[in-house]
Amino acid sequence: MLLRNKLVTVFGGSGFIGRYVVQKLVEQGARVRVAIRRPDEGLFLKTMGVVGQIELVQANIRVPRSIAAALKGADMAVNCVGILAQGGKQSFQAVQAFGAEAVAKLAADAGLARLVHVSAIGADADSTSGYARSKAAGEAGVLKHFPSATILRPSVVFGPEDDFFNRFATMAAFSPVLPLIDGGHTRMQPVYVGDVAEAVLGALTNPAAAGQVYELGGPQVYSFKELMQLTLAQIGKARLLLPVPGMALKPLAFMLEILPLPFQVPITRDQIELLKTDNVVAEGAKTLADLGIKPRATEAVLETYLYRFRRGGGKFTPRFS
């Protein structure tokens, strides 16, 4: 299915994953309507396309009438909206369960041809994590109203603007210690954000992807401890990796969550719960390979942006084969 001149509404198009999705769509000649809560924060997207190719509209995934307005006249839609921590009205249930279902229902009502929903590996209705439960509820709501939707479940997503490697590299810049929650044994399969965007493109254009669920992971599985070691190697810093029981961190996480801090909380109680479960592609699941995508290696991409955390800012020298 060609995307040239098709109108694709991207919810959360200014976010980490969304901006890469917008760029891929623009490259294919699609017209893109970026639906976000604060359109002024998405002005940087305009430079990705030609004049008039990218439209910014105000939409709140918690408000159905704004979703409907953002979908009016669209051919397809992508929902990239997700949150890692709750705050105010932006709860897991409101955004990742109710919001996801509302997008699917209104997309079906509007007669859209395709819908891609970005969820997460670990979505589980029985999880002890509110994040994972809301992701599972969102998937169920999407398929209830739009059975032909494609669901993408990425593992930890990395890239220049990520909230994983950048967070721990920042912590390493100020702290002599990095915590290994419950020993750092949890396994993860980091996937490059550009590969996730490619998967969205494939899901929109490949008829065989309709109604399918894909789990997106990179070429290698790491333990959390190995990822911390990789981060430190990339930024050229030596730090103590200290095993800490998750339960011991929860009181501190609780205090950080309720205090009006001027910085992002480094970890929440819910994220501690998430770290109890491996975040890897399940055996037998459809993957990036089924969409014709060869995932990029974590190390090869990390060095292109973590170099800035090296002493003196470091320098990135591209390697040519």
XYZ file of C-alpha atoms in Angstrom:
321
model
C 0.000 0.000 0.000
C 1.504 3.306 -1.093
C 1.499 6.247 1.315
C 2.062 9.080 -1.154
C -0.562 11.785 -0.570
C -2.311 9.663 2.083
C -3.239 11.571 5.236
C -1.869 9.865 8.340
C -2.737 11.145 11.815
C 0.037 10.479 14.319
C -0.954 10.799 17.968
C 2.064 11.713 20.061
C 4.007 12.680 16.942
C 6.361 15.037 18.783
C 7.426 12.374 21.291
C 10.517 10.192 21.222
C 9.128 7.492 18.932
C 6.577 9.721 17.221
C 9.090 12.133 15.689
C 10.861 9.251 13.929
C 7.529 7.921 12.691
C 6.674 11.349 11.276
C 10.017 11.511 9.490
C 9.547 8.071 7.898
C 6.036 8.941 6.740
C 7.189 12.213 5.225
C 9.964 10.411 3.348
C 7.277 8.200 1.779
C 5.329 11.214 0.564
C 2.502 10.991 3.095
C 0.715 14.014 4.452
C 1.053 13.922 8.223
C -1.267 15.370 10.824
C 0.527 15.471 14.165
C -1.958 15.331 17.038
C -0.426 16.525 20.306
C -1.519 18.304 23.469
C 0.710 21.333 22.888
C 1.165 21.971 19.144
C 3.789 24.666 19.765
C 6.098 21.953 21.118
C 5.990 20.195 17.758
C 7.044 23.100 15.550
C 10.455 21.492 15.019
C 8.712 18.760 12.995
C 7.757 21.229 10.261
C 11.275 21.198 8.834
C 11.023 17.459 8.100
C 8.715 17.971 5.117
C 7.854 20.406 2.375
C 5.513 23.320 2.987
C 2.086 22.054 3.993
C 3.103 18.406 4.301
C 3.003 18.386 8.110
C 0.041 19.787 10.023
C 0.060 20.289 13.786
C -3.272 20.004 15.615
C -4.232 20.127 19.265
C -5.527 16.831 20.608
C -5.653 15.222 24.016
C -5.926 11.454 24.017
C -8.067 11.735 27.144
C -10.664 13.873 25.296
C -12.642 11.931 22.645
C -13.921 14.988 20.767
C -10.350 16.167 20.157
C -9.407 12.673 18.936
C -12.348 12.706 16.513
C -11.333 16.107 15.161
C -7.747 14.911 14.628
C -8.995 11.874 12.689
C -11.397 13.752 10.426
C -10.533 13.071 6.796
C -7.533 10.863 7.635
C -6.775 7.636 5.783
C -4.710 5.992 8.523
C -3.590 6.590 12.092
C -0.704 5.746 14.390
C -0.918 5.960 18.174
C 2.515 6.556 19.723
C 1.243 8.036 22.987
C 2.653 6.505 26.141
C 3.951 7.569 29.541
C 6.568 5.987 31.810
C 5.399 7.753 34.959
C 2.061 9.152 36.104
C 1.400 12.764 36.963
C -1.832 14.686 37.537
C -4.501 13.682 35.009
C -1.903 11.813 32.977
C -2.465 8.418 34.584
C -1.646 5.039 33.060
C -5.339 4.183 32.941
C -6.365 7.457 31.297
C -3.611 7.557 28.689
C -2.676 3.978 27.893
C -5.994 2.222 28.460
C -8.880 4.677 27.954
C -6.982 6.815 25.447
C -5.835 3.874 23.331
C -9.356 2.437 23.175
C -10.846 5.842 22.326
C -8.456 6.288 19.391
C -9.365 2.832 18.032
C -13.123 3.346 18.410
C -13.098 6.746 16.761
C -10.744 5.558 14.005
C -13.180 2.732 13.249
C -16.125 5.154 13.332
C -14.281 7.402 10.883
C -13.683 4.500 8.495
C -9.886 4.611 8.528
C -8.150 1.934 6.483
C -5.305 1.210 8.901
C -4.391 1.730 12.544
C -1.041 1.021 14.196
C -0.881 0.994 17.984
C 2.487 1.185 19.752
C 2.301 -0.813 22.984
C 5.162 -2.478 24.875
C 6.684 -5.870 25.576
C 5.479 -6.874 29.009
C 1.882 -5.748 28.504
C 0.097 -8.041 30.972
C -3.332 -7.758 32.557
C -2.068 -9.679 35.601
C 1.149 -7.712 36.145
C 1.968 -6.069 39.475
C 2.920 -2.986 37.432
C 0.210 -0.451 36.645
C 2.096 0.475 33.473
C 2.021 -3.106 32.172
C -1.650 -3.581 33.101
C -2.670 -0.382 31.323
C -0.747 -1.410 28.214
C -2.626 -4.733 28.172
C -5.954 -2.948 28.660
C -5.088 -0.589 25.819
C -4.336 -3.475 23.462
C -7.617 -5.171 24.350
C -9.536 -1.949 23.744
C -7.852 -1.390 20.385
C -8.658 -4.875 19.092
C -12.219 -4.669 20.405
C -13.027 -1.707 18.169
C -10.450 -2.093 15.372
C -9.684 -5.834 14.952
C -7.465 -5.214 11.914
C -5.167 -2.871 13.855
C -1.488 -3.785 14.062
C 0.022 -3.797 17.545
C 3.741 -3.212 18.006
C 5.383 -4.153 21.304
C 8.922 -2.756 21.531
C 11.385 -3.645 24.271
C 13.444 -0.772 25.732
C 13.671 1.785 22.920
C 16.955 3.663 22.518
C 18.170 6.570 20.445
C 19.537 10.116 20.859
C 16.503 11.337 22.849
C 15.886 8.147 24.848
C 14.928 8.059 28.518
C 17.008 4.990 29.352
C 20.680 5.276 28.423
C 20.610 9.069 28.709
C 19.123 8.811 32.192
C 21.761 6.458 33.529
C 24.584 8.301 31.769
C 23.373 11.475 33.483
C 23.262 9.694 36.844
C 26.817 8.456 36.295
C 27.949 12.036 35.707
C 26.936 13.022 39.252
C 26.961 9.837 41.298
C 29.826 7.444 42.094
C 27.279 4.622 42.323
C 24.670 3.162 39.968
C 22.067 0.883 41.576
C 21.462 -2.628 40.273
C 17.894 -3.273 41.319
C 17.556 -6.810 42.659
C 21.048 -7.542 41.414
C 20.550 -6.290 37.849
C 19.583 -9.700 36.475
C 16.493 -8.570 34.517
C 16.978 -9.225 30.807
C 16.241 -6.617 28.140
C 16.457 -6.486 24.355
C 17.007 -2.819 23.414
C 15.622 -1.798 20.027
C 16.677 1.264 18.045
C 13.968 3.922 17.657
C 14.611 4.119 13.918
C 13.828 0.414 13.608
C 10.590 0.914 15.535
C 9.632 3.697 13.108
C 10.422 1.369 10.198
C 8.127 -1.208 11.789
C 5.308 1.347 11.927
C 5.842 2.057 8.246
C 5.796 -1.663 7.451
C 2.641 -2.179 9.493
C 0.863 0.570 7.560
C 1.915 -0.589 4.107
C 1.950 -4.394 4.358
C -1.571 -5.891 4.141
C -0.306 -9.044 5.899
C 0.358 -6.973 9.042
C -3.333 -6.237 9.604
C -4.565 -7.740 12.863
C -1.078 -8.920 13.842
C 1.041 -8.369 16.960
C 4.797 -7.860 16.582
C 7.365 -7.871 19.388
C 10.287 -5.607 18.591
C 13.736 -6.256 19.996
C 17.302 -5.652 18.934
C 19.790 -8.329 17.873
C 21.100 -8.981 21.391
C 19.695 -9.651 24.869
C 21.437 -8.048 27.847
C 21.002 -8.146 31.596
C 20.335 -4.793 33.266
C 23.840 -5.029 34.774
C 25.366 -5.539 31.321
C 23.526 -2.461 30.041
C 24.943 -0.389 32.893
C 28.428 -1.694 32.091
C 27.878 -0.856 28.424
C 26.772 2.669 29.312
C 29.819 3.272 31.495
C 32.132 1.930 28.786
C 30.583 4.292 26.241
C 31.003 7.380 28.436
C 34.429 6.396 29.761
C 33.537 6.435 33.435
C 34.159 3.955 36.248
C 31.309 3.696 38.745
C 30.400 1.219 41.455
C 27.502 -1.001 40.402
C 25.748 -1.675 43.665
C 23.102 -4.417 43.977
C 20.065 -2.993 45.813
C 16.853 -4.871 46.722
C 13.906 -3.310 44.927
C 11.882 -3.242 48.134
C 14.592 -1.145 49.795
C 14.340 1.474 47.045
C 10.563 1.784 47.123
C 10.348 4.137 50.152
C 12.847 6.506 48.489
C 10.986 6.282 45.182
C 7.740 7.105 46.995
C 9.236 10.220 48.575
C 10.622 11.409 45.229
C 7.240 10.863 43.570
C 5.295 13.004 46.040
C 7.781 15.847 46.443
C 7.552 18.853 44.055
C 11.024 18.299 42.643
C 12.548 20.490 39.889
C 13.937 17.401 38.125
C 12.637 14.141 36.716
C 12.346 11.358 39.273
C 15.121 8.840 38.448
C 12.919 5.826 39.196
C 9.375 5.204 40.385
C 7.833 2.395 42.409
C 6.048 1.139 39.324
C 9.298 1.000 37.348
C 10.793 -1.085 40.152
C 7.899 -3.514 39.672
C 8.552 -3.595 35.928
C 12.158 -4.602 36.549
C 10.980 -7.830 38.142
C 10.100 -9.207 34.705
C 12.317 -9.794 31.660
C 11.669 -7.454 28.739
C 12.551 -9.633 25.761
C 10.843 -10.915 22.617
C 8.780 -14.021 23.383
C 9.601 -17.285 21.680
C 7.450 -17.741 18.575
C 6.387 -14.071 18.399
C 6.341 -12.156 15.129
C 9.330 -9.817 15.060
C 11.089 -7.122 13.060
C 12.303 -9.853 10.724
C 8.694 -10.588 9.753
C 8.449 -6.980 8.614
C 11.670 -7.278 6.621
C 13.718 -5.216 9.081
C 17.212 -6.097 10.304
C 17.636 -4.474 13.742
C 20.667 -2.321 14.392
C 23.171 -3.249 17.108
C 22.949 -1.308 20.358
C 26.677 -0.539 20.631
C 26.866 0.850 17.095
C 24.186 3.442 17.807
C 25.054 4.317 21.417
C 28.449 5.683 20.481
C 26.783 8.229 18.186
C 25.127 10.074 21.063
C 26.509 9.001 24.446
C 29.921 10.442 23.551
C 28.705 13.797 24.890
C 28.824 12.390 28.420
C 32.569 11.715 28.157
C 35.049 13.959 29.936
C 35.256 17.243 28.082
C 32.355 16.267 25.846
C 34.407 13.723 23.965
C 34.351 13.343 20.248
C 32.498 10.959 17.958
C 34.508 9.690 15.018
C 32.384 7.718 12.515
C 33.810 4.352 11.558
C 33.712 3.406 7.893
C 33.868 -0.128 6.559
